[in-house]
CSV table of C-alpha atoms in Angstrom, one decimal:
chain,number,residue,atom,x,y,z
A,1,UNK,CA,-17.2,-20.8,-0.6
A,2,UNK,CA,-14.1,-23.0,-0.7
A,3,UNK,CA,-14.3,-26.6,-2.1
A,4,UNK,CA,-15.3,-28.8,0.8
A,5,UNK,CA,-13.0,-31.7,0.1
A,6,UNK,CA,-9.7,-29.6,0.3
A,7,UNK,CA,-8.4,-31.1,-3.0
A,8,UNK,CA,-6.2,-29.0,-5.2
A,9,UNK,CA,-7.5,-27.7,-8.6
A,10,UNK,CA,-6.3,-25.2,-11.2
A,11,UNK,CA,-7.3,-21.6,-10.4
A,12,UNK,CA,-6.8,-18.6,-12.7
A,13,UNK,CA,-5.3,-15.8,-10.7
A,14,UNK,CA,-4.6,-12.3,-11.9
A,15,UNK,CA,-2.8,-9.3,-10.4
A,16,UNK,CA,-6.0,-8.2,-8.7
A,17,UNK,CA,-7.2,-11.6,-7.5
A,18,UNK,CA,-6.0,-10.8,-4.0
A,19,UNK,CA,-6.1,-7.4,-2.2
A,20,UNK,CA,-4.2,-6.8,1.0
A,21,UNK,CA,-5.6,-4.1,3.3
A,22,UNK,CA,-3.1,-1.4,4.2
A,23,UNK,CA,-4.1,0.5,7.4
A,24,UNK,CA,-0.6,1.6,8.3
A,25,UNK,CA,0.4,-1.0,10.8
A,26,UNK,CA,0.5,-4.5,9.3
A,27,UNK,CA,3.4,-6.6,7.9
A,28,UNK,CA,2.5,-6.0,4.3
A,29,UNK,CA,5.9,-7.0,2.9
A,30,UNK,CA,5.8,-10.5,4.4
A,31,UNK,CA,2.3,-11.1,3.1
A,32,UNK,CA,3.0,-9.8,-0.4
A,33,UNK,CA,6.2,-11.8,-0.6
A,34,UNK,CA,4.3,-15.0,0.4
A,35,UNK,CA,1.7,-14.5,-2.3
A,36,UNK,CA,4.5,-13.7,-4.8
A,37,UNK,CA,6.0,-17.1,-4.0
A,38,UNK,CA,2.8,-18.8,-5.1
A,39,UNK,CA,2.6,-16.8,-8.3
A,40,UNK,CA,0.3,-14.0,-7.3
A,41,UNK,CA,1.1,-10.3,-7.4
A,42,UNK,CA,-1.3,-9.2,-4.6
A,43,UNK,CA,-2.5,-5.6,-4.7
A,44,UNK,CA,-2.2,-3.3,-1.7
A,45,UNK,CA,-5.5,-1.4,-1.0
A,46,UNK,CA,-5.8,1.5,1.3
A,47,UNK,CA,-8.9,3.3,-0.1
A,48,UNK,CA,-12.4,2.2,1.0
A,49,UNK,CA,-13.6,2.0,-2.6
A,50,UNK,CA,-10.7,-0.1,-3.7
A,51,UNK,CA,-11.5,-2.5,-0.8
A,52,UNK,CA,-15.0,-2.9,-2.0
A,53,UNK,CA,-13.9,-3.6,-5.6
A,54,UNK,CA,-11.6,-6.4,-4.5
A,55,UNK,CA,-12.0,-10.0,-5.5
A,56,UNK,CA,-10.5,-11.6,-2.4
A,57,UNK,CA,-9.5,-9.6,0.7
A,58,UNK,CA,-6.7,-10.3,3.1
A,59,UNK,CA,-6.6,-8.4,6.5
A,60,UNK,CA,-3.1,-8.8,7.9
A,61,UNK,CA,-2.3,-7.8,11.5
A,62,UNK,CA,0.6,-7.0,13.7
A,63,UNK,CA,0.5,-5.0,17.0
A,64,UNK,CA,-2.4,-4.2,19.3
A,65,UNK,CA,-6.1,-4.6,18.7
A,66,UNK,CA,-6.7,-1.0,19.8
A,67,UNK,CA,-4.2,0.5,17.3
A,68,UNK,CA,-5.5,-1.6,14.4
A,69,UNK,CA,-9.1,-0.6,15.0
A,70,UNK,CA,-8.2,3.0,15.5
A,71,UNK,CA,-6.4,3.1,12.2
A,72,UNK,CA,-9.1,1.2,10.3
A,73,UNK,CA,-11.8,3.7,11.6
A,74,UNK,CA,-9.6,6.8,11.0
A,75,UNK,CA,-9.2,5.7,7.3
A,76,UNK,CA,-12.8,4.7,6.8
A,77,UNK,CA,-11.7,1.1,6.2
A,78,UNK,CA,-13.8,-0.5,9.0
A,79,UNK,CA,-17.1,0.0,7.1
A,80,UNK,CA,-15.4,-0.9,3.8
A,81,UNK,CA,-14.2,-4.3,5.2
A,82,UNK,CA,-17.7,-5.0,6.6
A,83,UNK,CA,-19.2,-4.0,3.3
A,84,UNK,CA,-16.9,-6.3,1.5
A,85,UNK,CA,-17.8,-9.2,3.8
A,86,UNK,CA,-21.5,-8.7,2.9
A,87,UNK,CA,-20.7,-9.2,-0.8
A,88,UNK,CA,-20.0,-12.9,0.0
A,89,UNK,CA,-16.5,-12.7,-1.6
A,90,UNK,CA,-13.6,-14.4,0.3
A,91,UNK,CA,-11.9,-12.8,3.3
A,92,UNK,CA,-8.8,-14.0,5.2
A,93,UNK,CA,-7.9,-12.4,8.5
A,94,UNK,CA,-4.4,-13.0,9.8
A,95,UNK,CA,-3.5,-12.8,13.5
A,96,UNK,CA,-4.8,-9.4,14.8
A,97,UNK,CA,-6.6,-9.2,11.4
A,98,UNK,CA,-8.6,-12.2,12.6
A,99,UNK,CA,-9.1,-10.9,16.1
A,100,UNK,CA,-10.7,-7.6,15.0
A,101,UNK,CA,-13.5,-9.6,13.3
A,102,UNK,CA,-14.8,-10.1,16.8
A,103,UNK,CA,-17.0,-7.9,18.9
A,104,UNK,CA,-14.5,-6.7,21.5
A,105,UNK,CA,-11.0,-7.2,22.9
A,106,UNK,CA,-9.9,-7.1,26.5
A,107,UNK,CA,-6.3,-6.3,25.5
A,108,UNK,CA,-5.3,-3.7,28.2
A,109,UNK,CA,-8.8,-2.2,28.3
A,110,UNK,CA,-12.0,-2.8,26.4
A,111,UNK,CA,-11.9,-2.1,22.7
A,112,UNK,CA,-14.7,-2.6,20.1
A,113,UNK,CA,-13.9,-4.6,17.0
A,114,UNK,CA,-15.7,-5.0,13.7
A,115,UNK,CA,-18.3,-7.2,15.4
A,116,UNK,CA,-18.8,-9.6,12.5
A,117,UNK,CA,-18.3,-12.5,14.8
A,118,UNK,CA,-19.7,-12.7,18.4
A,119,UNK,CA,-17.1,-13.2,21.0
A,120,UNK,CA,-14.1,-11.6,22.8
A,121,UNK,CA,-10.4,-11.5,22.4
A,122,UNK,CA,-8.8,-12.4,25.8
A,123,UNK,CA,-5.4,-12.9,27.4
A,124,UNK,CA,-4.0,-16.4,27.0
A,125,UNK,CA,-2.7,-16.1,30.6
A,126,UNK,CA,-6.2,-15.3,31.9
A,127,UNK,CA,-7.6,-18.5,30.3
A,128,UNK,CA,-5.0,-20.8,31.8
A,129,UNK,CA,-5.5,-22.2,35.3
A,130,UNK,CA,-1.9,-21.9,36.3
A,131,UNK,CA,-1.7,-18.4,34.8
A,132,UNK,CA,1.0,-17.0,37.0
A,133,UNK,CA,3.6,-19.4,35.7
A,134,UNK,CA,2.4,-19.4,32.1
A,135,UNK,CA,4.9,-18.1,29.5
A,136,UNK,CA,3.5,-15.5,27.2
A,137,UNK,CA,3.5,-14.7,24.4
A,138,UNK,CA,2.9,-18.0,22.6
A,139,UNK,CA,5.8,-17.9,20.1
A,140,UNK,CA,6.8,-20.7,17.8
A,141,UNK,CA,5.5,-23.6,15.8
A,142,UNK,CA,2.3,-25.4,16.8
A,143,UNK,CA,0.3,-28.1,15.1
A,144,UNK,CA,-3.2,-27.5,14.0
A,145,UNK,CA,-5.8,-29.7,15.6
A,146,UNK,CA,-9.5,-30.5,15.0
A,147,UNK,CA,-11.7,-28.6,17.4
A,148,UNK,CA,-12.0,-30.6,20.6
A,149,UNK,CA,-15.8,-30.7,20.7
A,150,UNK,CA,-16.1,-31.4,16.9
A,151,UNK,CA,-19.1,-29.1,16.7
A,152,UNK,CA,-17.9,-27.9,13.3
A,153,UNK,CA,-15.8,-29.5,10.6
A,154,UNK,CA,-12.5,-28.0,9.7
A,155,UNK,CA,-12.6,-25.5,6.8
A,156,UNK,CA,-11.1,-26.6,3.5
A,157,UNK,CA,-8.3,-24.0,3.9
A,158,UNK,CA,-7.1,-25.6,7.1
A,159,UNK,CA,-8.3,-29.1,6.9
A,160,UNK,CA,-5.3,-30.5,4.9
A,161,UNK,CA,-2.9,-29.0,7.4
A,162,UNK,CA,-4.7,-30.7,10.2
A,163,UNK,CA,-4.8,-34.0,8.4
A,164,UNK,CA,-1.0,-33.8,7.6
A,165,UNK,CA,-0.2,-32.7,11.2
A,166,UNK,CA,1.6,-29.6,9.8
A,167,UNK,CA,2.9,-26.9,12.1
A,168,UNK,CA,2.3,-23.2,11.6
A,169,UNK,CA,4.0,-20.2,13.2
A,170,UNK,CA,2.3,-18.4,16.1
A,171,UNK,CA,3.2,-15.2,18.0
A,172,UNK,CA,0.4,-13.8,20.2
A,173,UNK,CA,-0.5,-13.1,23.8
A,174,UNK,CA,-4.2,-12.8,23.2
A,175,UNK,CA,-6.7,-15.2,21.6
A,176,UNK,CA,-10.2,-15.2,20.2
A,177,UNK,CA,-12.9,-16.8,22.3
A,178,UNK,CA,-15.9,-17.1,20.0
A,179,UNK,CA,-19.4,-17.3,21.5
A,180,UNK,CA,-20.5,-19.7,18.8
A,181,UNK,CA,-18.3,-22.8,18.9
A,182,UNK,CA,-19.4,-23.6,15.4
A,183,UNK,CA,-17.2,-20.8,14.2
A,184,UNK,CA,-14.1,-22.6,15.5
A,185,UNK,CA,-12.6,-24.7,12.7
A,186,UNK,CA,-9.1,-25.4,14.2
A,187,UNK,CA,-7.3,-25.3,17.5
A,188,UNK,CA,-3.7,-25.5,18.7
A,189,UNK,CA,-2.4,-26.6,22.1
A,190,UNK,CA,-0.2,-24.3,24.2
A,191,UNK,CA,1.1,-25.2,27.7
A,192,UNK,CA,-1.7,-27.9,28.0
A,193,UNK,CA,-4.5,-25.6,26.9
A,194,UNK,CA,-6.5,-25.7,23.7
A,195,UNK,CA,-6.6,-22.3,22.0
A,196,UNK,CA,-8.6,-21.1,19.0
A,197,UNK,CA,-6.4,-21.2,15.9
A,198,UNK,CA,-8.8,-20.6,13.1
A,199,UNK,CA,-12.4,-19.5,12.7
A,200,UNK,CA,-14.9,-19.5,9.8
A,201,UNK,CA,-18.2,-17.9,9.0
A,202,UNK,CA,-19.4,-18.5,5.5
A,203,UNK,CA,-17.0,-16.5,3.2
A,204,UNK,CA,-14.8,-15.3,6.1
A,205,UNK,CA,-11.9,-17.3,7.5
A,206,UNK,CA,-9.5,-16.0,10.2
A,207,UNK,CA,-6.3,-17.6,11.4
A,208,UNK,CA,-4.4,-16.8,14.6
A,209,UNK,CA,-1.1,-18.0,13.1
A,210,UNK,CA,1.0,-16.3,10.4
A,211,UNK,CA,0.8,-18.3,7.1
A,212,UNK,CA,3.2,-15.8,5.5
A,213,UNK,CA,5.8,-16.9,8.1
A,214,UNK,CA,5.1,-20.6,8.1
A,215,UNK,CA,7.2,-21.9,5.3
A,216,UNK,CA,5.7,-24.3,2.8
A,217,UNK,CA,2.8,-25.2,5.0
A,218,UNK,CA,1.8,-21.6,5.1
A,219,UNK,CA,2.1,-21.2,1.4
A,220,UNK,CA,-0.1,-24.2,0.8
A,221,UNK,CA,-2.7,-22.6,3.0
A,222,UNK,CA,-2.6,-19.4,1.0
A,223,UNK,CA,-3.0,-21.4,-2.2
A,224,UNK,CA,-6.1,-23.0,-0.8
A,225,UNK,CA,-7.5,-19.6,0.0
A,226,UNK,CA,-7.2,-18.8,-3.7
A,227,UNK,CA,-9.7,-21.6,-4.4
A,228,UNK,CA,-12.4,-19.9,-2.3
């Protein structure tokens, strides 16, 4: 678990401290470069056994939910990721890498995810009252906010960004809708609507935004993940 107060502390990192899952679709270069900027040579893992032997696991994501899950299953990485989660070691899901943690997605069909978190991934347009005029995708910089209902406290990875009113980079047309509001640890606002921006369940944290494309604020968030 991460330190609850969000304060910085020294952490020893090695070349295998962070493993980034390669399932053939994600933006590996951007994620690896971001970790390099904070002094970590992250390791790319594409073999199920290598996933299970990791210290910390990052699941990046670009593209469709369906394509990501199909590739994970084809390579035997879906069970490996779930097995890694069960070890209690830290996991960070980014964008679609966060969405696939949920039970299913309604992205142009019905697609089954890893089902670690109960809930659906649904269209932003569908969730908005004035959906016909809503601009999608949500592209750009948005501030992280405390969950509106305050059921759960912000996770230590995102809490400092909320306190400092930092903005992170988003690009997505679909958004997670967790069944359990306690899993929501940060939100953002888009066109007057609150959207889930980060979720947490014990050792697993998922973010809808791209820390690897969010400048210094994103790098600070990745540094805090190393404290988990």
